[in-house]
Amino acid sequence: MKKLYKRKDLNMELNLTSLMDMFTILLFFFLTSYSFEGVFMRIEEGIDLPYSKSRIPISERSYIAIGKDKITIENISYSITGKDDVEILKHLKEIKSKGVNYIVIQADRDLQFYRIRNYIRLAVQAGFPKPFLAVVPR
Amino acid sequence: MLYKRFSKNKKSTILLPILIPVMNLFLVLLPFVLETSLLQQLTTHEITLPSLKSSSSTSANVKKDVVLSVMKDYVMIDYENNSWRINLDDQFNKKLENELIKIRNSNPEIKSIQLKVDNNVTYQFLIDVIDICKRSNVGFEEIVYIDEVN
């Protein structure tokens, strides 16, 4: 009688194939349910954006990046000394002519405002009445 | 011969059961790593520039404008023909917030604040001031940037 009810050895191994299947399904679920508000924007090298408590997502892709040593618009670098201001204005007007309504200003957090002021003026001159200041949420 | 062949196969697959859970783990971690390291969330502050409509406002309205002059070491508040300054110290954020709340409570209709920014102000300090103005308990929704013509 005892022999009949003798416990069989329990196999405690995980079935790895089904585990992998489950994780793959979960991965797709996470990816599809992941919502992203705003647009993807590249932060230019050497720019540490200021921290802020603002939660307004970026809605426009075009930007002017004001670094410590150069200005970058659409991967084209300009001098920060002011000698390229005419070219910068021309470039901003070109962006405006493509139907872009807003421009985002990426500027380093340690820059003094007089360096940024000039490019806000140029953006306004080019036809962007409301510049957006890019920040990193705190 | 047969024994040798089978035993060889066993050796080559000995690492597979260890690799699979590791692979699984990385597969799960991958989206989180991508999200946190490569994609940094960016937000914006919108600044408005004065329009012709707002510049042609009556003198009564002009008196009610709140003008914040942001300097390197202090902020000057101009409101109803009075001006007072808040120095940059440890309590700066709290003091500025309290002053703005007082103004807002005295006149809840005011929704915008005008900013004059000195050349030597650091960009981070300006953003901090804008943050305080836009705080929910302060409630200045519109930041109007006044540029000075040299």
Short mmCIF file of C-alpha atoms in Angstrom, two decimals:
data_model
loop_
_atom_site.label_atom_id
_atom_site.label_comp_id
_atom_site.label_asym_id
_atom_site.label_seq_id
_atom_site.Cartn_x
_atom_site.Cartn_y
_atom_site.Cartn_z
CA MET A 1 0.00 0.00 0.00
CA LYS A 2 2.74 2.38 0.96
CA LYS A 3 4.47 1.73 -2.24
CA LEU A 4 1.45 2.89 -4.16
CA TYR A 5 1.40 6.32 -2.47
CA LYS A 6 5.10 6.82 -2.49
CA ARG A 7 5.89 10.41 -3.34
CA LYS A 8 7.39 10.98 -6.70
CA ASP A 9 10.39 13.31 -6.92
CA LEU A 10 9.15 16.80 -7.59
CA ASN A 11 10.66 18.51 -10.58
CA MET A 12 11.18 22.13 -9.51
CA GLU A 13 12.83 23.38 -12.70
CA LEU A 14 11.29 26.37 -14.44
CA ASN A 15 10.21 25.95 -17.99
CA LEU A 16 12.46 28.55 -19.57
CA THR A 17 10.85 28.53 -22.98
CA SER A 18 7.46 29.53 -21.63
CA LEU A 19 9.10 32.10 -19.35
CA MET A 20 10.81 33.66 -22.34
CA ASP A 21 7.53 33.65 -24.23
CA MET A 22 5.83 35.42 -21.37
CA PHE A 23 8.48 38.11 -21.16
CA THR A 24 8.39 38.66 -24.91
CA ILE A 25 4.63 39.17 -24.75
CA LEU A 26 5.06 41.52 -21.79
CA LEU A 27 7.74 43.45 -23.63
CA PHE A 28 5.45 44.10 -26.57
CA PHE A 29 2.69 45.05 -24.16
CA PHE A 30 4.96 47.60 -22.45
CA LEU A 31 6.15 48.99 -25.76
CA THR A 32 2.65 49.43 -27.17
CA SER A 33 1.25 50.93 -23.99
CA TYR A 34 4.16 53.33 -23.60
CA SER A 35 2.89 56.77 -24.35
CA PHE A 36 5.14 59.63 -25.23
CA GLU A 37 3.94 63.19 -25.26
CA GLY A 38 5.80 65.74 -27.32
CA VAL A 39 8.50 65.29 -29.93
CA PHE A 40 11.97 63.86 -29.90
CA MET A 41 14.62 66.53 -29.70
CA ARG A 42 18.34 66.17 -29.68
CA ILE A 43 20.22 68.09 -27.00
CA GLU A 44 23.32 69.60 -28.54
CA GLU A 45 26.65 68.47 -27.17
CA GLY A 46 28.09 70.67 -24.45
CA ILE A 47 24.76 72.18 -23.46
CA ASP A 48 23.50 71.63 -19.92
CA LEU A 49 19.91 72.74 -19.99
CA PRO A 50 18.51 74.51 -16.91
CA TYR A 51 16.34 72.63 -14.43
CA SER A 52 12.74 73.65 -14.04
CA LYS A 53 9.44 72.54 -12.60
CA SER A 54 7.67 73.16 -15.91
CA ARG A 55 5.66 70.20 -17.21
CA ILE A 56 4.77 71.61 -20.66
CA PRO A 57 6.05 69.12 -23.24
CA ILE A 58 8.02 70.25 -26.26
CA SER A 59 5.73 70.46 -29.26
CA GLU A 60 8.12 71.67 -31.93
CA ARG A 61 11.16 69.99 -33.36
CA SER A 62 13.09 73.03 -34.61
CA TYR A 63 15.55 74.55 -32.23
CA ILE A 64 18.39 76.95 -31.88
CA ALA A 65 21.10 75.70 -29.54
CA ILE A 66 23.12 78.34 -27.72
CA GLY A 67 26.27 76.83 -26.30
CA LYS A 68 29.22 78.39 -24.53
CA ASP A 69 31.26 78.56 -27.72
CA LYS A 70 28.90 78.10 -30.66
CA ILE A 71 25.35 78.39 -31.96
CA THR A 72 23.85 75.37 -33.69
CA ILE A 73 20.82 75.33 -35.97
CA GLU A 74 19.94 72.15 -37.87
CA ASN A 75 23.47 70.75 -37.42
CA ILE A 76 25.09 73.91 -38.76
CA SER A 77 27.39 75.67 -36.33
CA TYR A 78 27.75 79.43 -36.14
CA SER A 79 30.00 81.72 -34.19
CA ILE A 80 28.74 83.09 -30.89
CA THR A 81 30.67 86.33 -31.33
CA GLY A 82 27.91 87.90 -33.40
CA LYS A 83 29.69 87.89 -36.76
CA ASP A 84 27.32 85.18 -38.08
CA ASP A 85 24.11 86.91 -36.95
CA VAL A 86 23.05 87.72 -40.52
CA GLU A 87 23.49 84.07 -41.50
CA ILE A 88 21.61 82.92 -38.39
CA LEU A 89 18.70 85.23 -39.19
CA LYS A 90 18.65 83.94 -42.77
CA HIS A 91 18.64 80.36 -41.52
CA LEU A 92 15.81 81.06 -39.05
CA LYS A 93 13.76 82.70 -41.81
CA GLU A 94 14.30 79.60 -43.95
CA ILE A 95 12.93 77.43 -41.13
CA LYS A 96 9.96 79.77 -40.80
CA SER A 97 9.30 79.56 -44.55
CA LYS A 98 9.00 75.76 -44.18
CA GLY A 99 5.85 76.32 -42.11
CA VAL A 100 7.37 75.98 -38.65
CA ASN A 101 5.44 78.15 -36.19
CA TYR A 102 7.50 77.89 -33.04
CA ILE A 103 11.14 77.60 -32.23
CA VAL A 104 12.70 76.12 -29.12
CA ILE A 105 15.72 77.75 -27.56
CA GLN A 106 18.23 75.39 -26.00
CA ALA A 107 20.72 77.32 -23.92
CA ASP A 108 23.30 76.35 -21.34
CA ARG A 109 22.20 77.00 -17.77
CA ASP A 110 25.43 78.83 -16.87
CA LEU A 111 25.25 81.32 -19.74
CA GLN A 112 24.69 84.94 -18.94
CA PHE A 113 21.47 86.29 -20.33
CA TYR A 114 23.05 88.80 -22.71
CA ARG A 115 24.26 85.87 -24.80
CA ILE A 116 20.73 84.50 -25.12
CA ARG A 117 18.94 87.83 -25.54
CA ASN A 118 20.45 88.42 -28.96
CA TYR A 119 19.12 85.11 -30.32
CA ILE A 120 15.64 85.69 -28.88
CA ARG A 121 15.68 88.96 -30.85
CA LEU A 122 16.77 87.15 -34.01
CA ALA A 123 14.06 84.52 -33.56
CA VAL A 124 11.43 87.24 -33.20
CA GLN A 125 12.82 89.05 -36.24
CA ALA A 126 12.58 85.81 -38.22
CA GLY A 127 8.88 85.55 -37.36
CA PHE A 128 8.75 83.39 -34.25
CA PRO A 129 6.72 85.49 -31.81
CA LYS A 130 6.74 83.03 -28.91
CA PRO A 131 10.08 81.39 -28.30
CA PHE A 132 10.03 78.32 -26.09
CA LEU A 133 12.82 77.78 -23.59
CA ALA A 134 13.86 74.14 -23.32
CA VAL A 135 14.36 72.92 -19.77
CA VAL A 136 14.96 69.65 -17.95
CA PRO A 137 12.23 68.76 -15.46
CA ARG A 138 13.41 68.76 -11.86
CA MET B 1 31.28 6.07 -31.22
CA LEU B 2 27.66 6.82 -30.48
CA TYR B 3 28.42 7.52 -26.85
CA LYS B 4 31.17 9.95 -27.79
CA ARG B 5 28.91 11.94 -30.08
CA PHE B 6 26.16 12.36 -27.51
CA SER B 7 28.49 13.26 -24.74
CA LYS B 8 30.02 16.01 -26.92
CA ASN B 9 26.63 17.55 -27.61
CA LYS B 10 25.87 17.69 -23.93
CA LYS B 11 28.99 19.70 -23.24
CA SER B 12 28.26 22.31 -25.92
CA THR B 13 24.79 23.06 -24.57
CA ILE B 14 25.74 23.25 -20.93
CA LEU B 15 25.70 27.09 -20.93
CA LEU B 16 22.33 27.45 -22.61
CA PRO B 17 20.12 27.05 -19.52
CA ILE B 18 22.14 29.80 -17.79
CA LEU B 19 22.06 32.15 -20.76
CA ILE B 20 18.33 32.07 -21.32
CA PRO B 21 17.26 33.70 -18.02
CA VAL B 22 20.03 36.28 -18.39
CA MET B 23 18.79 37.05 -21.89
CA ASN B 24 15.26 37.32 -20.55
CA LEU B 25 16.34 39.69 -17.86
CA PHE B 26 18.11 41.99 -20.30
CA LEU B 27 15.18 41.87 -22.66
CA VAL B 28 12.92 43.16 -19.91
CA LEU B 29 15.45 45.73 -18.74
CA LEU B 30 16.15 47.06 -22.22
CA PRO B 31 13.13 49.38 -22.60
CA PHE B 32 13.64 50.80 -19.12
CA VAL B 33 17.32 51.43 -19.78
CA LEU B 34 16.51 53.08 -23.11
CA GLU B 35 13.88 55.29 -21.55
CA THR B 36 15.95 56.44 -18.61
CA SER B 37 19.36 56.87 -20.19
CA LEU B 38 18.96 57.71 -23.85
CA LEU B 39 15.67 59.54 -23.74
CA GLN B 40 15.68 62.45 -21.40
CA GLN B 41 12.35 64.15 -21.03
CA LEU B 42 12.41 67.81 -21.95
CA THR B 43 9.82 70.41 -21.15
CA THR B 44 9.50 74.07 -22.06
CA HIS B 45 8.69 77.49 -20.71
CA GLU B 46 6.75 79.67 -23.07
CA ILE B 47 7.58 83.35 -23.00
CA THR B 48 5.37 85.90 -24.63
CA LEU B 49 6.55 89.13 -26.16
CA PRO B 50 4.49 92.27 -25.71
CA SER B 51 1.95 92.73 -28.46
CA LEU B 52 0.76 96.02 -29.99
CA LYS B 53 -2.58 95.49 -28.27
CA SER B 54 -1.01 95.27 -24.84
CA SER B 55 1.28 98.21 -25.47
CA SER B 56 -1.67 100.45 -26.32
CA SER B 57 -3.35 99.79 -23.00
CA THR B 58 -4.65 102.67 -20.96
CA SER B 59 -2.63 104.33 -18.26
CA ALA B 60 -4.89 102.76 -15.62
CA ASN B 61 -3.94 99.32 -16.84
CA VAL B 62 -0.27 100.18 -16.98
CA LYS B 63 -0.35 101.00 -13.28
CA LYS B 64 -1.70 97.52 -12.56
CA ASP B 65 1.06 95.73 -14.45
CA VAL B 66 3.46 93.72 -12.38
CA VAL B 67 7.00 94.22 -13.58
CA LEU B 68 9.80 92.05 -12.30
CA SER B 69 13.31 93.31 -12.98
CA VAL B 70 15.61 90.34 -12.64
CA MET B 71 19.11 91.42 -11.68
CA LYS B 72 22.18 89.38 -10.83
CA ASP B 73 21.76 89.60 -7.04
CA TYR B 74 18.17 90.70 -6.56
CA VAL B 75 14.74 91.05 -8.09
CA MET B 76 12.94 94.37 -8.17
CA ILE B 77 9.15 94.29 -8.13
CA ASP B 78 7.26 97.23 -9.63
CA TYR B 79 3.56 97.35 -8.93
CA GLU B 80 1.11 100.23 -8.63
CA ASN B 81 3.82 102.89 -8.64
CA ASN B 82 5.69 101.14 -5.84
CA SER B 83 8.89 99.25 -6.18
CA TRP B 84 10.72 97.08 -3.73
CA ARG B 85 13.56 94.63 -3.99
CA ILE B 86 14.14 91.08 -2.84
CA ASN B 87 17.77 90.16 -2.37
CA LEU B 88 19.16 86.83 -3.44
CA ASP B 89 19.63 84.89 -0.20
CA ASP B 90 18.59 81.56 1.29
CA GLN B 91 14.99 82.68 1.66
CA PHE B 92 14.79 84.28 -1.78
CA ASN B 93 12.34 81.78 -3.31
CA LYS B 94 9.96 81.96 -0.37
CA LYS B 95 10.11 85.75 -0.17
CA LEU B 96 9.45 86.25 -3.87
CA GLU B 97 6.62 83.73 -3.80
CA ASN B 98 5.00 85.48 -0.82
CA GLU B 99 5.25 88.90 -2.47
CA LEU B 100 3.73 87.61 -5.70
CA ILE B 101 0.92 85.88 -3.80
CA LYS B 102 0.17 89.18 -2.02
CA ILE B 103 -0.04 90.99 -5.37
CA ARG B 104 -2.19 88.25 -6.84
CA ASN B 105 -4.57 88.30 -3.87
CA SER B 106 -4.88 92.08 -4.08
CA ASN B 107 -5.81 91.85 -7.74
CA PRO B 108 -6.85 88.37 -8.96
CA GLU B 109 -7.52 89.71 -12.47
CA ILE B 110 -3.84 90.05 -13.21
CA LYS B 111 -2.73 86.93 -15.03
CA SER B 112 0.49 88.06 -16.63
CA ILE B 113 3.76 89.29 -15.28
CA GLN B 114 6.36 91.28 -17.16
CA LEU B 115 9.99 90.35 -16.95
CA LYS B 116 12.95 92.63 -17.51
CA VAL B 117 16.19 90.72 -17.43
CA ASP B 118 19.61 92.15 -16.77
CA ASN B 119 22.49 91.14 -19.03
CA ASN B 120 24.50 89.49 -16.26
CA VAL B 121 21.75 87.23 -14.95
CA THR B 122 22.50 83.56 -15.37
CA TYR B 123 20.00 81.62 -17.42
CA GLN B 124 19.29 79.16 -14.58
CA PHE B 125 18.37 82.04 -12.25
CA LEU B 126 15.94 83.42 -14.84
CA ILE B 127 14.29 80.00 -15.20
CA ASP B 128 14.01 79.76 -11.39
CA VAL B 129 12.22 83.13 -11.28
CA ILE B 130 9.86 82.06 -14.09
CA ASP B 131 9.18 78.85 -12.15
CA ILE B 132 8.17 80.82 -9.06
CA CYS B 133 5.87 83.09 -11.12
CA LYS B 134 4.14 80.09 -12.68
CA ARG B 135 3.70 78.09 -9.47
CA SER B 136 0.10 77.01 -9.01
CA ASN B 137 -0.30 78.95 -5.77
CA VAL B 138 1.16 82.11 -7.36
CA GLY B 139 -0.64 81.69 -10.65
CA PHE B 140 0.87 84.11 -13.15
CA GLU B 141 0.19 82.06 -16.24
CA GLU B 142 1.69 84.39 -18.82
CA ILE B 143 5.27 85.59 -18.72
CA VAL B 144 5.79 88.63 -20.90
CA TYR B 145 9.40 89.26 -21.73
CA ILE B 146 10.29 92.92 -22.12
CA ASP B 147 13.41 93.50 -24.17
CA GLU B 148 15.30 96.67 -23.69
CA VAL B 149 16.49 98.44 -26.80
CA ASN B 150 20.14 99.40 -26.51
#
